[in-house]
Amino acid sequence: MFKKALTASLAIGLTIGLAACGGDSEKTGTSTDSTPASVGKSVDYKIVGIDPGAGIMKATASAIEEYGLKDWTLIEGSGAAMTAALKKAYDKEKPIIITGWTPHWKFSAFDLKYLEDPKGVYGGEENIHSIARLGLKEDLPGVHTLLDQFHWTADDMGSVMVDINKGTKTEEAVAKWIEENPDKVAEWTEGVQEGDGEEVKLAYVAWDSEIASTNVVAKVLTDLGYKVKMSQVEAGPMWTGVADGSVDAHIAGWLPITHADYVEKYDGKFEDLGANLEGTKIGLVVPTYMDIDSIEDLKE
Ligand code: PBE
């Protein structure tokens, strides 16, 4: 029920968002050194992407199509390669266009902005869902309850991510967050049966957001007495693993839009435990020193 309500409010949000963004074309005609006309050339008509299984890659392929960006290429890579390229460009104030998402530490490390998306290709705000394999509730009820009750905010996730990016070891950043947020952890663990060394397999993709969330949940489960095995995989295998039962759960379902294909593909083969974080966003992101505001500006 909770899920339906969220989806409905999201749909309303999308409609309003689209209505508010219509017809933005006053940018034509400016001609400074960094006019929109030079943007494509300045970045070699490249958008720096991440791993090919990410939903944002598919959305960006659609954006290229829908905005008529014929000469443009989306470069495949990884989350880490993308942030490395961003840092390199940023340090020299060079232009760069990346596939970006929120929550992510890059917004606190650099001054960045989303390019407006008047066609709404990237959708509006969405949520991150916890996804369990069928039968987890019967086999590991404590784990199921914990995952069902796991819920935090973009700021919570952000603080873990920022710490890790600043060089704190992942385990330390996670332990610190858990120590500083006993009330939240108590809500997640309320009524949860402790483990006795039972193995729990969690899959995740090496997106900074999911590295943070999965490590936090893994640590809480470990502290409860479970033996957690985290496997880092691509987005496809993450969803497949839960659907075929080789993995117990993942907490990285960006819904309803970004991972819509996976949800459709494995419909009926997993249990959606609902949102664990609300208010995410994906899109094309550039440093604020770039003189463009909209994906439309890439066409010029
Ligand atoms: N992301 C981060 C993922 C989901 C989490 C936005 C890169 C994706 O595009 O699939």
Short mmCIF file of C-alpha atoms and ligand atoms in Angstrom, two decimals:
data_model
loop_
_atom_site.label_atom_id
_atom_site.label_comp_id
_atom_site.label_asym_id
_atom_site.label_seq_id
_atom_site.Cartn_x
_atom_site.Cartn_y
_atom_site.Cartn_z
CA MET A 1 0.00 0.00 0.00
CA PHE A 2 2.82 2.30 0.97
CA LYS A 3 4.41 1.60 -2.38
CA LYS A 4 1.27 2.47 -4.33
CA ALA A 5 0.89 5.77 -2.51
CA LEU A 6 4.48 6.65 -3.33
CA THR A 7 4.06 5.81 -6.98
CA ALA A 8 0.92 7.92 -7.20
CA SER A 9 2.55 10.94 -5.59
CA LEU A 10 5.55 10.51 -7.86
CA ALA A 11 3.32 10.57 -10.91
CA ILE A 12 1.79 13.85 -9.73
CA GLY A 13 5.24 15.25 -9.05
CA LEU A 14 6.33 14.32 -12.54
CA THR A 15 3.39 16.05 -14.14
CA ILE A 16 4.03 19.23 -12.21
CA GLY A 17 7.74 19.04 -12.96
CA LEU A 18 7.13 18.71 -16.66
CA ALA A 19 4.59 21.51 -16.75
CA ALA A 20 7.01 23.83 -15.00
CA CYS A 21 9.87 23.11 -17.41
CA GLY A 22 8.19 23.74 -20.75
CA GLY A 23 9.55 25.93 -23.54
CA ASP A 24 12.91 27.12 -22.35
CA SER A 25 14.62 28.53 -25.37
CA GLU A 26 15.85 31.95 -24.32
CA LYS A 27 19.44 30.77 -24.37
CA THR A 28 19.93 31.01 -28.12
CA GLY A 29 21.90 33.94 -29.41
CA THR A 30 24.46 34.35 -26.63
CA SER A 31 27.99 34.31 -27.89
CA THR A 32 30.73 34.29 -25.32
CA ASP A 33 33.75 31.99 -25.28
CA SER A 34 31.71 29.22 -23.77
CA THR A 35 28.59 29.51 -25.86
CA PRO A 36 26.44 26.44 -26.15
CA ALA A 37 27.68 26.14 -29.73
CA SER A 38 31.11 25.10 -28.48
CA VAL A 39 30.01 22.62 -25.86
CA GLY A 40 29.95 19.50 -28.05
CA LYS A 41 33.34 20.27 -29.51
CA SER A 42 34.81 21.16 -26.13
CA VAL A 43 34.02 17.71 -24.74
CA ASP A 44 34.57 15.86 -28.00
CA TYR A 45 30.84 15.07 -28.11
CA LYS A 46 31.29 12.65 -25.22
CA ILE A 47 29.18 11.99 -22.15
CA VAL A 48 31.10 10.16 -19.45
CA GLY A 49 28.94 7.24 -18.38
CA ILE A 50 29.29 4.38 -15.89
CA ASP A 51 28.76 0.60 -16.01
CA PRO A 52 26.56 -0.50 -18.93
CA GLY A 53 23.96 -2.24 -16.72
CA ALA A 54 23.07 0.94 -14.83
CA GLY A 55 19.63 2.33 -15.53
CA ILE A 56 21.13 5.77 -16.05
CA MET A 57 23.00 4.43 -19.10
CA LYS A 58 19.77 3.34 -20.74
CA ALA A 59 18.14 6.65 -19.84
CA THR A 60 21.09 8.51 -21.35
CA ALA A 61 20.86 6.49 -24.57
CA SER A 62 17.21 7.60 -24.72
CA ALA A 63 18.21 11.20 -24.01
CA ILE A 64 20.70 11.12 -26.89
CA GLU A 65 17.92 9.85 -29.12
CA GLU A 66 15.14 12.12 -27.90
CA TYR A 67 17.16 15.32 -27.89
CA GLY A 68 18.59 14.52 -31.33
CA LEU A 69 22.22 14.43 -30.15
CA LYS A 70 23.33 12.57 -33.24
CA ASP A 71 27.06 13.15 -32.97
CA TRP A 72 27.27 12.31 -29.29
CA THR A 73 28.72 9.17 -27.70
CA LEU A 74 28.03 7.78 -24.27
CA ILE A 75 31.24 6.35 -22.83
CA GLU A 76 30.95 3.19 -20.74
CA GLY A 77 33.07 2.83 -17.63
CA SER A 78 32.34 2.64 -13.94
CA GLY A 79 31.29 4.88 -11.11
CA ALA A 80 34.92 5.19 -10.02
CA ALA A 81 36.17 5.99 -13.53
CA MET A 82 33.45 8.61 -13.88
CA THR A 83 34.38 10.41 -10.65
CA ALA A 84 38.09 10.19 -11.56
CA ALA A 85 37.38 11.84 -14.92
CA LEU A 86 35.26 14.45 -13.17
CA LYS A 87 38.01 15.30 -10.69
CA LYS A 88 40.60 15.54 -13.42
CA ALA A 89 38.48 17.93 -15.51
CA TYR A 90 37.30 19.91 -12.50
CA ASP A 91 40.81 20.56 -11.19
CA LYS A 92 41.65 22.22 -14.51
CA GLU A 93 38.24 23.84 -14.94
CA LYS A 94 37.76 21.89 -18.13
CA PRO A 95 34.30 21.08 -19.50
CA ILE A 96 32.90 17.62 -18.79
CA ILE A 97 29.45 16.03 -18.92
CA ILE A 98 28.77 13.03 -16.72
CA THR A 99 25.90 10.73 -15.91
CA GLY A 100 25.17 11.76 -12.33
CA TRP A 101 22.86 10.86 -9.49
CA THR A 102 21.78 11.93 -6.03
CA PRO A 103 22.62 11.01 -3.32
CA HIS A 104 26.30 11.15 -4.20
CA TRP A 105 29.35 12.66 -2.53
CA LYS A 106 30.40 14.43 -5.74
CA PHE A 107 27.87 17.19 -5.00
CA SER A 108 29.65 18.06 -1.77
CA ALA A 109 33.14 17.71 -3.24
CA PHE A 110 32.50 19.79 -6.37
CA ASP A 111 30.16 22.58 -7.50
CA LEU A 112 27.89 20.76 -9.92
CA LYS A 113 24.49 21.17 -11.49
CA TYR A 114 21.98 18.93 -13.25
CA LEU A 115 21.19 19.88 -16.81
CA GLU A 116 17.49 20.58 -17.18
CA ASP A 117 15.60 17.79 -18.85
CA PRO A 118 12.54 19.46 -20.41
CA LYS A 119 11.52 16.22 -22.13
CA GLY A 120 11.52 14.38 -18.81
CA VAL A 121 13.66 11.53 -20.13
CA TYR A 122 15.23 10.88 -16.75
CA GLY A 123 11.92 10.97 -14.90
CA GLY A 124 11.46 12.80 -11.63
CA GLU A 125 12.36 11.95 -8.09
CA GLU A 126 12.32 8.29 -7.19
CA ASN A 127 13.19 5.97 -4.34
CA ILE A 128 15.60 3.18 -3.52
CA HIS A 129 13.90 -0.11 -2.67
CA SER A 130 15.01 -3.18 -0.77
CA ILE A 131 14.51 -6.31 -2.86
CA ALA A 132 14.42 -9.79 -1.32
CA ARG A 133 14.39 -13.24 -2.89
CA LEU A 134 11.18 -15.22 -2.62
CA GLY A 135 11.28 -17.44 0.45
CA LEU A 136 13.63 -15.22 2.46
CA LYS A 137 10.85 -14.50 4.92
CA GLU A 138 10.48 -18.20 5.73
CA ASP A 139 14.18 -19.07 5.59
CA LEU A 140 15.69 -16.09 7.42
CA PRO A 141 12.85 -14.18 9.07
CA GLY A 142 15.20 -11.97 11.09
CA VAL A 143 17.02 -10.83 7.97
CA HIS A 144 13.71 -10.26 6.20
CA THR A 145 12.41 -8.11 9.06
CA LEU A 146 15.60 -6.10 9.22
CA LEU A 147 15.59 -5.40 5.49
CA ASP A 148 11.91 -4.53 5.67
CA GLN A 149 12.58 -2.03 8.47
CA PHE A 150 15.78 -0.57 7.00
CA HIS A 151 15.08 3.02 6.09
CA TRP A 152 17.29 6.10 6.12
CA THR A 153 17.63 9.49 4.45
CA ALA A 154 19.73 10.91 1.66
CA ASP A 155 21.69 12.85 4.31
CA ASP A 156 22.44 9.64 6.24
CA MET A 157 23.70 7.93 3.13
CA GLY A 158 25.54 11.08 2.11
CA SER A 159 27.48 11.30 5.35
CA VAL A 160 28.78 7.74 4.98
CA MET A 161 29.70 8.39 1.34
CA VAL A 162 31.46 11.66 2.06
CA ASP A 163 33.53 10.03 4.80
CA ILE A 164 34.57 7.19 2.51
CA ASN A 165 35.47 9.62 -0.23
CA LYS A 166 37.58 11.64 2.18
CA GLY A 167 39.70 8.55 2.74
CA THR A 168 38.12 6.96 5.79
CA LYS A 169 38.11 3.17 5.42
CA THR A 170 34.65 1.88 4.48
CA GLU A 171 34.37 -0.26 7.65
CA GLU A 172 35.32 2.71 9.81
CA ALA A 173 32.92 5.12 8.11
CA VAL A 174 30.13 2.57 8.48
CA ALA A 175 30.94 1.79 12.12
CA LYS A 176 31.04 5.51 12.90
CA TRP A 177 27.64 6.14 11.32
CA ILE A 178 26.12 3.21 13.20
CA GLU A 179 27.59 4.42 16.47
CA GLU A 180 26.30 7.94 15.92
CA ASN A 181 22.80 6.83 14.93
CA PRO A 182 21.66 4.34 17.55
CA ASP A 183 18.00 5.40 17.31
CA LYS A 184 17.79 4.65 13.60
CA VAL A 185 19.55 1.33 13.96
CA ALA A 186 17.23 0.45 16.86
CA GLU A 187 14.22 1.03 14.60
CA TRP A 188 15.64 -1.30 11.97
CA THR A 189 16.49 -4.04 14.45
CA GLU A 190 13.30 -3.84 16.50
CA GLY A 191 11.87 -7.32 16.94
CA VAL A 192 14.55 -8.89 14.73
CA GLN A 193 15.65 -12.40 15.72
CA GLU A 194 19.38 -12.57 16.25
CA GLY A 195 21.43 -14.79 14.01
CA ASP A 196 23.57 -17.75 14.89
CA GLY A 197 26.09 -17.60 12.07
CA GLU A 198 23.54 -18.12 9.29
CA GLU A 199 24.89 -16.99 5.94
CA VAL A 200 23.25 -14.00 4.26
CA LYS A 201 24.18 -13.13 0.69
CA LEU A 202 23.81 -9.49 -0.31
CA ALA A 203 24.55 -8.35 -3.84
CA TYR A 204 25.40 -4.78 -4.79
CA VAL A 205 26.93 -2.77 -7.60
CA ALA A 206 30.00 -0.59 -7.03
CA TRP A 207 28.02 2.64 -7.15
CA ASP A 208 29.15 4.85 -4.26
CA SER A 209 25.58 5.14 -2.99
CA GLU A 210 25.17 1.36 -2.86
CA ILE A 211 28.63 0.74 -1.41
CA ALA A 212 27.53 2.92 1.51
CA SER A 213 24.07 1.40 2.06
CA THR A 214 25.08 -2.23 1.58
CA ASN A 215 28.03 -1.96 3.94
CA VAL A 216 25.88 -0.35 6.62
CA VAL A 217 23.22 -3.06 6.42
CA ALA A 218 25.87 -5.79 6.27
CA LYS A 219 27.48 -4.47 9.45
CA VAL A 220 24.14 -4.28 11.29
CA LEU A 221 23.38 -7.88 10.27
CA THR A 222 26.86 -8.99 11.29
CA ASP A 223 26.43 -7.34 14.67
CA LEU A 224 23.18 -9.30 15.02
CA GLY A 225 25.04 -12.58 14.58
CA TYR A 226 24.60 -13.29 10.88
CA LYS A 227 27.45 -14.18 8.57
CA VAL A 228 27.15 -11.73 5.70
CA LYS A 229 28.64 -12.34 2.29
CA MET A 230 28.61 -9.27 0.09
CA SER A 231 29.11 -9.83 -3.60
CA GLN A 232 29.93 -6.97 -5.91
CA VAL A 233 28.37 -7.56 -9.31
CA GLU A 234 26.90 -5.70 -12.28
CA ALA A 235 23.32 -4.44 -12.13
CA GLY A 236 21.96 -7.28 -14.30
CA PRO A 237 23.41 -10.10 -12.17
CA MET A 238 22.32 -8.28 -9.01
CA TRP A 239 18.68 -8.49 -10.08
CA THR A 240 19.11 -11.96 -11.60
CA GLY A 241 20.69 -13.27 -8.40
CA VAL A 242 17.72 -12.25 -6.29
CA ALA A 243 15.28 -13.57 -8.90
CA ASP A 244 16.93 -17.01 -9.14
CA GLY A 245 17.53 -17.19 -5.39
CA SER A 246 21.33 -17.39 -5.53
CA VAL A 247 21.39 -14.10 -3.62
CA ASP A 248 19.20 -13.30 -0.61
CA ALA A 249 18.64 -9.62 -1.25
CA HIS A 250 19.86 -6.32 -2.56
CA ILE A 251 18.97 -2.87 -1.31
CA ALA A 252 19.70 -1.08 -4.56
CA GLY A 253 16.45 -1.04 -6.52
CA TRP A 254 16.02 2.45 -7.99
CA LEU A 255 12.28 2.61 -8.66
CA PRO A 256 9.94 3.07 -10.30
CA ILE A 257 11.91 4.26 -13.32
CA THR A 258 15.66 3.64 -13.32
CA HIS A 259 15.41 -0.13 -12.82
CA ALA A 260 12.01 -0.55 -14.47
CA ASP A 261 13.42 -2.98 -17.05
CA TYR A 262 14.75 -5.32 -14.38
CA VAL A 263 11.49 -5.20 -12.45
CA GLU A 264 9.57 -6.06 -15.58
CA LYS A 265 11.97 -8.84 -16.54
CA TYR A 266 11.77 -10.54 -13.14
CA ASP A 267 8.18 -9.71 -12.33
CA GLY A 268 6.86 -12.14 -9.70
CA LYS A 269 10.32 -13.51 -8.93
CA PHE A 270 11.28 -11.21 -6.06
CA GLU A 271 9.69 -9.45 -3.12
CA ASP A 272 9.75 -5.66 -3.10
CA LEU A 273 10.13 -4.62 0.54
CA GLY A 274 9.47 -0.98 -0.30
CA ALA A 275 11.55 2.15 -0.17
CA ASN A 276 14.61 2.38 2.07
CA LEU A 277 15.47 5.92 0.91
CA GLU A 278 13.26 8.55 -0.71
CA GLY A 279 14.07 11.39 -3.05
CA THR A 280 16.76 10.21 -5.45
CA LYS A 281 17.48 11.74 -8.82
CA ILE A 282 19.43 10.86 -11.96
CA GLY A 283 20.46 12.96 -14.95
CA LEU A 284 23.25 14.66 -16.81
CA VAL A 285 25.52 16.64 -14.54
CA VAL A 286 28.13 19.31 -15.30
CA PRO A 287 30.36 21.61 -13.23
CA THR A 288 28.64 24.94 -12.49
CA TYR A 289 31.42 26.78 -14.35
CA MET A 290 30.00 25.42 -17.61
CA ASP A 291 27.74 27.89 -19.36
CA ILE A 292 24.90 25.53 -20.21
CA ASP A 293 21.69 24.78 -18.35
CA SER A 294 19.74 22.23 -20.32
CA ILE A 295 20.23 19.04 -22.29
CA GLU A 296 18.75 21.05 -25.16
CA ASP A 297 21.92 23.16 -25.12
CA LEU A 298 23.97 20.13 -26.22
CA LYS A 299 22.23 20.17 -29.58
CA GLU A 300 23.58 23.52 -30.65
N1 PBE B 1 22.76 4.75 -10.32
C1 PBE B 1 23.05 4.67 -8.91
C2 PBE B 1 22.14 3.46 -10.63
C3 PBE B 1 21.31 3.20 -9.48
C4 PBE B 1 22.17 3.67 -8.36
C5 PBE B 1 21.89 5.87 -10.54
C6 PBE B 1 24.00 4.87 -11.04
C7 PBE B 1 21.58 3.20 -12.01
O1 PBE B 1 21.63 4.09 -12.86
O2 PBE B 1 21.12 2.11 -12.28
#
